[in-house]
Amino acid sequence: MTKLSVRHLLGIKNLTENDIHTILDTASQFKDVINRPIKKVPSLRDITIANVFFENSTRTRLSFELAEKRLSADVVNFSASGSSVKKGETLLDTVNNILAMKVDMIVMRHSSPGAPHYLSGKIPANVVNAGDGTHEHPTQALLDAFSMREKLGDLAGKKIAIIGDILHSRVALSNIFCLQKLGAEVMVCGPTTLIPKYLPEIGVRVSHQVKEALEWCDVANVLRIQLERQQIKYFPSLREYSLYFGITKAMLDNLNREIVLMHPGPINRGVELSSDAADSSHSIILNQVENGVAVRMAVLYLLAQQ
């Protein structure tokens, strides 16, 4: 296993193509580990990792915690609700207090874009970005790429459509950076109001017709509508969004070839995906969740070597 070129995982933008391949190849080995009867390895036995989450999370937090425990690391969980943050403590003071307890690595989710980048310049510990506002979510993009590579092989030349709320999604931006570095073609699809204007400038195709996107792609990665980040109405109603951009099993079955269906979760069933589509043979959504543990094990293991 070769080393990464970075000390922190702040975003896919900071990684080289070689870094991405190194993480994915390492994750393949860790996937074998988590499918064994004894799922633990002593790789990070002397490392203490703090999961510092300033936003709600289910899959990402559980996945990181499980990855850390599979690697035999000591784990500390911090949640902003019920902490001194509510009393006015700053981000830097909070983290420095955690580091004073001899923590080696910080996994952080924060609502402000750039928070992990700011922190990485102020503290000696490795920092892993578990999502910063609407900016990036690097481990989600890596596990998505790992899941696609597992299903399709080399991603060079493959066509990936990202469908849904692109404007507010940190998953979309990280996926675009990751897929382009791996040589894939990327299209985004959604209402005009939810597609950032700059995307064509970075080589991303744009469509506003979900049928066109599905016919073009090898993989459809569907994103939920992030109502909690929307300050104004971007479309009339969820019902109307579902009518124009929702994906059903019938739509998938009517395509002239089989495509792969993905979703980072949580799924809003009946909005962006119907239940029969989410549970169909096209879907690898639960594989993504399983692969998330292996990919995060790889990230933590490789950063610990730095």
mmCIF file of C-alpha atoms in Angstrom:
data_model
loop_
_atom_site.group_PDB
_atom_site.id
_atom_site.type_symbol
_atom_site.label_atom_id
_atom_site.label_comp_id
_atom_site.label_asym_id
_atom_site.label_seq_id
_atom_site.Cartn_x
_atom_site.Cartn_y
_atom_site.Cartn_z
ATOM 1 C CA MET A 1 0.000 0.000 0.000
ATOM 2 C CA THR A 2 1.447 3.385 -1.014
ATOM 3 C CA LYS A 3 1.044 6.540 1.058
ATOM 4 C CA LEU A 4 -1.340 9.428 0.404
ATOM 5 C CA SER A 5 -0.033 12.820 -0.708
ATOM 6 C CA VAL A 6 -2.100 14.603 1.983
ATOM 7 C CA ARG A 7 -2.162 14.670 5.817
ATOM 8 C CA HIS A 8 -5.890 15.440 5.997
ATOM 9 C CA LEU A 9 -8.927 14.363 3.970
ATOM 10 C CA LEU A 10 -10.605 17.756 3.500
ATOM 11 C CA GLY A 11 -12.097 17.230 0.054
ATOM 12 C CA ILE A 12 -11.704 15.286 -3.182
ATOM 13 C CA LYS A 13 -10.372 18.461 -4.823
ATOM 14 C CA ASN A 14 -7.158 18.076 -2.766
ATOM 15 C CA LEU A 15 -6.568 14.443 -3.796
ATOM 16 C CA THR A 16 -4.626 13.179 -6.802
ATOM 17 C CA GLU A 17 -5.909 10.363 -9.036
ATOM 18 C CA ASN A 18 -3.254 8.145 -7.450
ATOM 19 C CA ASP A 19 -4.564 9.001 -3.947
ATOM 20 C CA ILE A 20 -8.089 7.962 -4.989
ATOM 21 C CA HIS A 21 -6.874 4.640 -6.457
ATOM 22 C CA THR A 22 -4.801 4.003 -3.307
ATOM 23 C CA ILE A 23 -7.869 4.525 -1.077
ATOM 24 C CA LEU A 24 -10.117 2.341 -3.266
ATOM 25 C CA ASP A 25 -7.531 -0.465 -3.513
ATOM 26 C CA THR A 26 -6.998 -0.392 0.262
ATOM 27 C CA ALA A 27 -10.782 -0.425 0.792
ATOM 28 C CA SER A 28 -10.988 -3.640 -1.288
ATOM 29 C CA GLN A 29 -8.705 -5.349 1.218
ATOM 30 C CA PHE A 30 -10.666 -4.016 4.187
ATOM 31 C CA LYS A 31 -13.928 -5.200 2.619
ATOM 32 C CA ASP A 32 -12.525 -8.732 2.793
ATOM 33 C CA VAL A 33 -11.770 -8.105 6.487
ATOM 34 C CA ILE A 34 -15.313 -6.965 7.393
ATOM 35 C CA ASN A 35 -16.801 -10.030 5.710
ATOM 36 C CA ARG A 36 -14.728 -12.443 7.808
ATOM 37 C CA PRO A 37 -16.094 -14.103 10.973
ATOM 38 C CA ILE A 38 -13.612 -12.020 13.036
ATOM 39 C CA LYS A 39 -14.038 -8.496 11.670
ATOM 40 C CA LYS A 40 -11.336 -6.649 13.623
ATOM 41 C CA VAL A 41 -7.707 -5.893 12.784
ATOM 42 C CA PRO A 42 -5.225 -4.222 15.161
ATOM 43 C CA SER A 43 -4.084 -1.598 12.615
ATOM 44 C CA LEU A 44 -4.964 1.493 14.735
ATOM 45 C CA ARG A 45 -4.665 -0.068 18.191
ATOM 46 C CA ASP A 46 -2.757 2.897 19.723
ATOM 47 C CA ILE A 47 -4.747 5.641 17.944
ATOM 48 C CA THR A 48 -7.572 7.693 19.518
ATOM 49 C CA ILE A 49 -10.136 9.189 17.130
ATOM 50 C CA ALA A 50 -12.784 11.791 18.035
ATOM 51 C CA ASN A 51 -15.994 11.986 16.005
ATOM 52 C CA VAL A 52 -16.978 15.653 16.290
ATOM 53 C CA PHE A 53 -20.416 16.180 14.749
ATOM 54 C CA PHE A 54 -22.026 19.629 14.731
ATOM 55 C CA GLU A 55 -24.851 18.394 12.443
ATOM 56 C CA ASN A 56 -27.241 15.448 12.545
ATOM 57 C CA SER A 57 -26.048 12.200 10.970
ATOM 58 C CA THR A 58 -27.027 8.525 11.012
ATOM 59 C CA ARG A 59 -25.175 6.559 8.312
ATOM 60 C CA THR A 60 -21.969 8.632 8.226
ATOM 61 C CA ARG A 61 -21.529 8.697 11.994
ATOM 62 C CA LEU A 62 -22.310 4.998 12.462
ATOM 63 C CA SER A 63 -20.097 4.099 9.503
ATOM 64 C CA PHE A 64 -17.110 6.054 10.841
ATOM 65 C CA GLU A 65 -17.570 4.674 14.352
ATOM 66 C CA LEU A 66 -17.789 1.107 13.071
ATOM 67 C CA ALA A 67 -14.743 1.638 10.813
ATOM 68 C CA GLU A 68 -12.744 2.950 13.785
ATOM 69 C CA LYS A 69 -13.731 0.017 15.994
ATOM 70 C CA ARG A 70 -12.978 -2.514 13.228
ATOM 71 C CA LEU A 71 -9.444 -1.021 13.156
ATOM 72 C CA SER A 72 -9.169 -1.336 16.981
ATOM 73 C CA ALA A 73 -8.917 2.450 17.521
ATOM 74 C CA ASP A 74 -10.151 4.097 20.726
ATOM 75 C CA VAL A 75 -13.246 6.163 19.881
ATOM 76 C CA VAL A 76 -14.618 9.356 21.451
ATOM 77 C CA ASN A 77 -17.996 10.678 20.265
ATOM 78 C CA PHE A 78 -18.890 14.368 20.512
ATOM 79 C CA SER A 79 -22.261 15.868 19.644
ATOM 80 C CA ALA A 80 -22.837 19.636 19.543
ATOM 81 C CA SER A 81 -26.312 19.310 21.074
ATOM 82 C CA GLY A 82 -25.896 19.180 24.825
ATOM 83 C CA SER A 83 -22.257 20.379 24.684
ATOM 84 C CA SER A 84 -20.485 23.612 25.678
ATOM 85 C CA VAL A 85 -21.023 24.854 22.101
ATOM 86 C CA LYS A 86 -24.535 25.718 23.280
ATOM 87 C CA LYS A 87 -22.909 27.907 25.963
ATOM 88 C CA GLY A 88 -20.947 29.922 23.387
ATOM 89 C CA GLU A 89 -17.689 27.948 23.094
ATOM 90 C CA THR A 90 -15.908 28.395 19.734
ATOM 91 C CA LEU A 91 -15.114 25.567 17.311
ATOM 92 C CA LEU A 92 -11.357 25.905 17.907
ATOM 93 C CA ASP A 93 -11.720 25.918 21.711
ATOM 94 C CA THR A 94 -13.983 22.862 21.573
ATOM 95 C CA VAL A 95 -11.526 20.889 19.436
ATOM 96 C CA ASN A 96 -8.458 22.022 21.426
ATOM 97 C CA ASN A 97 -10.137 20.791 24.604
ATOM 98 C CA ILE A 98 -10.710 17.408 22.954
ATOM 99 C CA LEU A 99 -7.082 17.324 21.719
ATOM 100 C CA ALA A 100 -5.830 18.106 25.253
ATOM 101 C CA MET A 101 -7.113 14.616 26.103
ATOM 102 C CA LYS A 102 -4.509 13.224 23.639
ATOM 103 C CA VAL A 103 -6.683 12.548 20.612
ATOM 104 C CA ASP A 104 -4.782 11.713 17.382
ATOM 105 C CA MET A 105 -7.423 12.227 14.698
ATOM 106 C CA ILE A 106 -10.594 14.320 14.292
ATOM 107 C CA VAL A 107 -13.540 13.267 12.107
ATOM 108 C CA MET A 108 -15.717 16.362 11.759
ATOM 109 C CA ARG A 109 -19.074 17.307 10.286
ATOM 110 C CA HIS A 110 -20.012 20.993 10.353
ATOM 111 C CA SER A 111 -22.690 23.175 8.783
ATOM 112 C CA SER A 112 -20.156 25.821 7.668
ATOM 113 C CA PRO A 113 -18.282 25.199 4.389
ATOM 114 C CA GLY A 114 -14.525 25.270 4.999
ATOM 115 C CA ALA A 115 -14.686 24.478 8.743
ATOM 116 C CA PRO A 116 -12.413 21.367 8.456
ATOM 117 C CA HIS A 117 -9.950 23.355 6.293
ATOM 118 C CA TYR A 118 -9.775 26.091 8.945
ATOM 119 C CA LEU A 119 -9.280 23.513 11.684
ATOM 120 C CA SER A 120 -6.554 21.592 9.827
ATOM 121 C CA GLY A 121 -4.376 24.708 9.791
ATOM 122 C CA LYS A 122 -4.742 25.228 13.548
ATOM 123 C CA ILE A 123 -4.241 21.785 15.126
ATOM 124 C CA PRO A 124 -1.610 19.006 14.902
ATOM 125 C CA ALA A 125 -4.106 16.110 14.549
ATOM 126 C CA ASN A 126 -5.233 14.630 11.212
ATOM 127 C CA VAL A 127 -8.641 15.974 10.141
ATOM 128 C CA VAL A 128 -11.229 14.015 8.135
ATOM 129 C CA ASN A 129 -14.092 16.002 6.618
ATOM 130 C CA ALA A 130 -17.358 14.115 7.189
ATOM 131 C CA GLY A 131 -19.312 16.870 5.402
ATOM 132 C CA ASP A 132 -18.997 20.666 5.575
ATOM 133 C CA GLY A 133 -22.227 22.471 4.734
ATOM 134 C CA THR A 134 -22.986 22.465 1.011
ATOM 135 C CA HIS A 135 -19.285 22.157 0.112
ATOM 136 C CA GLU A 136 -17.851 18.603 0.109
ATOM 137 C CA HIS A 137 -18.416 15.112 1.520
ATOM 138 C CA PRO A 138 -15.268 13.258 0.365
ATOM 139 C CA THR A 139 -15.836 9.835 1.953
ATOM 140 C CA GLN A 140 -19.314 9.617 0.364
ATOM 141 C CA ALA A 141 -17.806 10.278 -3.081
ATOM 142 C CA LEU A 142 -15.095 7.667 -2.456
ATOM 143 C CA LEU A 143 -17.593 4.995 -1.375
ATOM 144 C CA ASP A 144 -19.796 5.849 -4.374
ATOM 145 C CA ALA A 145 -16.797 5.456 -6.707
ATOM 146 C CA PHE A 146 -15.841 2.200 -4.954
ATOM 147 C CA SER A 147 -19.410 0.860 -5.396
ATOM 148 C CA MET A 148 -19.467 1.847 -9.088
ATOM 149 C CA ARG A 149 -16.025 0.319 -9.694
ATOM 150 C CA GLU A 150 -17.166 -2.902 -7.997
ATOM 151 C CA LYS A 151 -20.191 -3.083 -10.318
ATOM 152 C CA LEU A 152 -18.749 -1.727 -13.597
ATOM 153 C CA GLY A 153 -14.957 -2.126 -13.375
ATOM 154 C CA ASP A 154 -12.738 0.768 -14.496
ATOM 155 C CA LEU A 155 -14.754 4.018 -14.482
ATOM 156 C CA ALA A 156 -12.806 5.672 -17.338
ATOM 157 C CA GLY A 157 -15.316 6.514 -20.076
ATOM 158 C CA LYS A 158 -18.358 5.500 -18.003
ATOM 159 C CA LYS A 159 -21.350 7.874 -17.948
ATOM 160 C CA ILE A 160 -22.660 8.942 -14.542
ATOM 161 C CA ALA A 161 -25.813 11.029 -14.054
ATOM 162 C CA ILE A 162 -26.331 12.845 -10.751
ATOM 163 C CA ILE A 163 -30.039 13.640 -10.419
ATOM 164 C CA GLY A 164 -31.753 15.885 -7.859
ATOM 165 C CA ASP A 165 -30.863 18.861 -5.663
ATOM 166 C CA ILE A 166 -27.368 19.639 -6.982
ATOM 167 C CA LEU A 167 -27.279 23.202 -5.611
ATOM 168 C CA HIS A 168 -27.436 22.248 -1.924
ATOM 169 C CA SER A 169 -25.642 18.890 -2.126
ATOM 170 C CA ARG A 170 -22.092 18.369 -0.821
ATOM 171 C CA VAL A 171 -22.290 14.821 -2.233
ATOM 172 C CA ALA A 172 -22.750 16.148 -5.793
ATOM 173 C CA LEU A 173 -19.634 18.333 -5.789
ATOM 174 C CA SER A 174 -17.392 15.640 -4.281
ATOM 175 C CA ASN A 175 -18.759 13.062 -6.745
ATOM 176 C CA ILE A 176 -18.108 15.373 -9.708
ATOM 177 C CA PHE A 177 -14.475 15.940 -8.656
ATOM 178 C CA CYS A 178 -13.911 12.232 -7.936
ATOM 179 C CA LEU A 179 -15.517 10.876 -11.111
ATOM 180 C CA GLN A 180 -13.739 13.376 -13.357
ATOM 181 C CA LYS A 181 -10.375 12.427 -11.815
ATOM 182 C CA LEU A 182 -11.177 8.775 -12.570
ATOM 183 C CA GLY A 183 -11.985 9.587 -16.206
ATOM 184 C CA ALA A 184 -15.785 9.277 -16.104
ATOM 185 C CA GLU A 185 -18.231 11.569 -17.913
ATOM 186 C CA VAL A 186 -20.651 13.389 -15.593
ATOM 187 C CA MET A 187 -24.120 14.799 -16.226
ATOM 188 C CA VAL A 188 -26.317 16.574 -13.676
ATOM 189 C CA CYS A 189 -30.098 16.642 -13.945
ATOM 190 C CA GLY A 190 -32.705 18.583 -12.008
ATOM 191 C CA PRO A 191 -34.863 21.720 -12.035
ATOM 192 C CA THR A 192 -33.116 24.828 -13.412
ATOM 193 C CA THR A 193 -33.330 26.447 -9.962
ATOM 194 C CA LEU A 194 -31.368 23.569 -8.350
ATOM 195 C CA ILE A 195 -28.464 23.404 -10.855
ATOM 196 C CA PRO A 196 -25.463 25.723 -10.184
ATOM 197 C CA LYS A 197 -24.691 27.949 -13.190
ATOM 198 C CA TYR A 198 -20.915 27.229 -13.177
ATOM 199 C CA LEU A 199 -21.105 23.450 -13.822
ATOM 200 C CA PRO A 200 -20.712 23.568 -17.649
ATOM 201 C CA GLU A 201 -17.451 25.511 -17.080
ATOM 202 C CA ILE A 202 -15.926 22.520 -15.253
ATOM 203 C CA GLY A 203 -16.892 20.032 -17.963
ATOM 204 C CA VAL A 204 -20.218 18.780 -16.561
ATOM 205 C CA ARG A 205 -23.190 18.163 -18.864
ATOM 206 C CA VAL A 206 -26.540 19.605 -17.750
ATOM 207 C CA SER A 207 -30.017 18.213 -18.469
ATOM 208 C CA HIS A 208 -33.455 19.159 -17.190
ATOM 209 C CA GLN A 209 -35.156 15.978 -18.469
ATOM 210 C CA VAL A 210 -34.853 12.932 -16.204
ATOM 211 C CA LYS A 211 -35.724 10.539 -19.071
ATOM 212 C CA GLU A 212 -32.853 11.955 -21.169
ATOM 213 C CA ALA A 213 -30.424 11.539 -18.236
ATOM 214 C CA LEU A 214 -31.498 7.918 -17.619
ATOM 215 C CA GLU A 215 -31.144 7.000 -21.308
ATOM 216 C CA TRP A 216 -27.641 8.572 -21.415
ATOM 217 C CA CYS A 217 -26.096 7.140 -18.251
ATOM 218 C CA ASP A 218 -24.571 3.886 -17.009
ATOM 219 C CA VAL A 219 -25.185 4.915 -13.377
ATOM 220 C CA ALA A 220 -27.895 7.181 -11.933
ATOM 221 C CA ASN A 221 -26.892 8.610 -8.551
ATOM 222 C CA VAL A 222 -30.077 10.137 -7.140
ATOM 223 C CA LEU A 223 -29.960 12.855 -4.474
ATOM 224 C CA ARG A 224 -32.703 13.908 -2.087
ATOM 225 C CA ILE A 225 -34.224 17.384 -1.927
ATOM 226 C CA GLN A 226 -32.461 19.138 0.976
ATOM 227 C CA LEU A 227 -35.367 21.136 2.354
ATOM 228 C CA GLU A 228 -33.434 21.907 5.569
ATOM 229 C CA ARG A 229 -30.888 23.959 3.562
ATOM 230 C CA GLN A 230 -33.416 25.806 1.378
ATOM 231 C CA GLN A 231 -34.218 29.330 2.557
ATOM 232 C CA ILE A 232 -36.652 29.992 -0.312
ATOM 233 C CA LYS A 233 -38.932 27.825 -2.508
ATOM 234 C CA TYR A 234 -37.059 26.463 -5.525
ATOM 235 C CA PHE A 235 -40.077 24.582 -6.976
ATOM 236 C CA PRO A 236 -43.846 24.663 -6.350
ATOM 237 C CA SER A 237 -44.243 21.438 -4.329
ATOM 238 C CA LEU A 238 -42.728 18.021 -3.595
ATOM 239 C CA ARG A 239 -45.596 16.454 -5.526
ATOM 240 C CA GLU A 240 -44.731 18.449 -8.637
ATOM 241 C CA TYR A 241 -41.018 17.677 -8.223
ATOM 242 C CA SER A 242 -41.860 13.978 -7.984
ATOM 243 C CA LEU A 243 -43.982 14.118 -11.154
ATOM 244 C CA TYR A 244 -41.181 15.720 -13.202
ATOM 245 C CA PHE A 245 -38.010 14.297 -11.621
ATOM 246 C CA GLY A 246 -39.055 11.256 -9.570
ATOM 247 C CA ILE A 247 -37.733 7.874 -10.765
ATOM 248 C CA THR A 248 -39.923 4.757 -10.804
ATOM 249 C CA LYS A 249 -39.158 1.106 -11.547
ATOM 250 C CA ALA A 250 -41.298 1.329 -14.704
ATOM 251 C CA MET A 251 -38.990 4.069 -16.036
ATOM 252 C CA LEU A 252 -35.935 1.898 -15.356
ATOM 253 C CA ASP A 253 -37.535 -1.196 -16.915
ATOM 254 C CA ASN A 254 -38.415 0.759 -20.082
ATOM 255 C CA LEU A 255 -34.787 1.714 -20.779
ATOM 256 C CA ASN A 256 -33.050 -0.144 -23.613
ATOM 257 C CA ARG A 257 -30.284 -1.338 -21.226
ATOM 258 C CA GLU A 258 -29.848 -1.961 -17.526
ATOM 259 C CA ILE A 259 -28.394 0.876 -15.485
ATOM 260 C CA VAL A 260 -27.164 1.019 -11.873
ATOM 261 C CA LEU A 261 -29.235 3.012 -9.370
ATOM 262 C CA MET A 262 -27.561 4.684 -6.373
ATOM 263 C CA HIS A 263 -28.586 7.006 -3.528
ATOM 264 C CA PRO A 264 -26.428 8.356 -0.668
ATOM 265 C CA GLY A 265 -29.398 8.347 1.740
ATOM 266 C CA PRO A 266 -31.597 9.137 3.478
ATOM 267 C CA ILE A 267 -34.159 8.315 0.768
ATOM 268 C CA ASN A 268 -37.385 10.309 0.604
ATOM 269 C CA ARG A 269 -39.494 7.493 -0.832
ATOM 270 C CA GLY A 270 -42.175 8.729 -3.203
ATOM 271 C CA VAL A 271 -40.275 11.956 -3.935
ATOM 272 C CA GLU A 272 -36.979 11.357 -5.781
ATOM 273 C CA LEU A 273 -37.385 7.554 -5.858
ATOM 274 C CA SER A 274 -40.411 5.292 -5.704
ATOM 275 C CA SER A 275 -40.178 2.369 -3.275
ATOM 276 C CA ASP A 276 -40.223 -0.212 -6.083
ATOM 277 C CA ALA A 277 -37.261 1.559 -7.769
ATOM 278 C CA ALA A 278 -35.269 1.843 -4.524
ATOM 279 C CA ASP A 279 -35.781 -1.858 -3.787
ATOM 280 C CA SER A 280 -35.331 -3.092 -7.383
ATOM 281 C CA SER A 281 -32.524 -5.191 -8.862
ATOM 282 C CA HIS A 282 -31.077 -1.970 -10.381
ATOM 283 C CA SER A 283 -30.371 -0.592 -6.905
ATOM 284 C CA ILE A 284 -27.035 -0.961 -5.069
ATOM 285 C CA ILE A 285 -28.038 1.410 -2.236
ATOM 286 C CA LEU A 286 -27.365 -1.092 0.582
ATOM 287 C CA ASN A 287 -24.047 -2.062 -1.054
ATOM 288 C CA GLN A 288 -23.075 1.614 -0.740
ATOM 289 C CA VAL A 289 -23.739 1.475 3.016
ATOM 290 C CA GLU A 290 -21.632 -1.694 3.398
ATOM 291 C CA ASN A 291 -18.837 -0.248 1.262
ATOM 292 C CA GLY A 292 -18.866 2.934 3.345
ATOM 293 C CA VAL A 293 -17.332 1.082 6.302
ATOM 294 C CA ALA A 294 -14.511 -0.403 4.170
ATOM 295 C CA VAL A 295 -13.737 2.933 2.471
ATOM 296 C CA ARG A 296 -13.654 4.815 5.781
ATOM 297 C CA MET A 297 -11.391 2.113 7.258
ATOM 298 C CA ALA A 298 -9.045 2.708 4.317
ATOM 299 C CA VAL A 299 -9.087 6.496 4.793
ATOM 300 C CA LEU A 300 -8.389 6.297 8.537
ATOM 301 C CA TYR A 301 -5.676 3.659 8.098
ATOM 302 C CA LEU A 302 -3.858 5.611 5.363
ATOM 303 C CA LEU A 303 -4.033 8.955 7.179
ATOM 304 C CA ALA A 304 -2.704 7.333 10.352
ATOM 305 C CA GLN A 305 0.447 6.379 8.401
ATOM 306 C CA GLN A 306 1.199 10.044 7.609
#
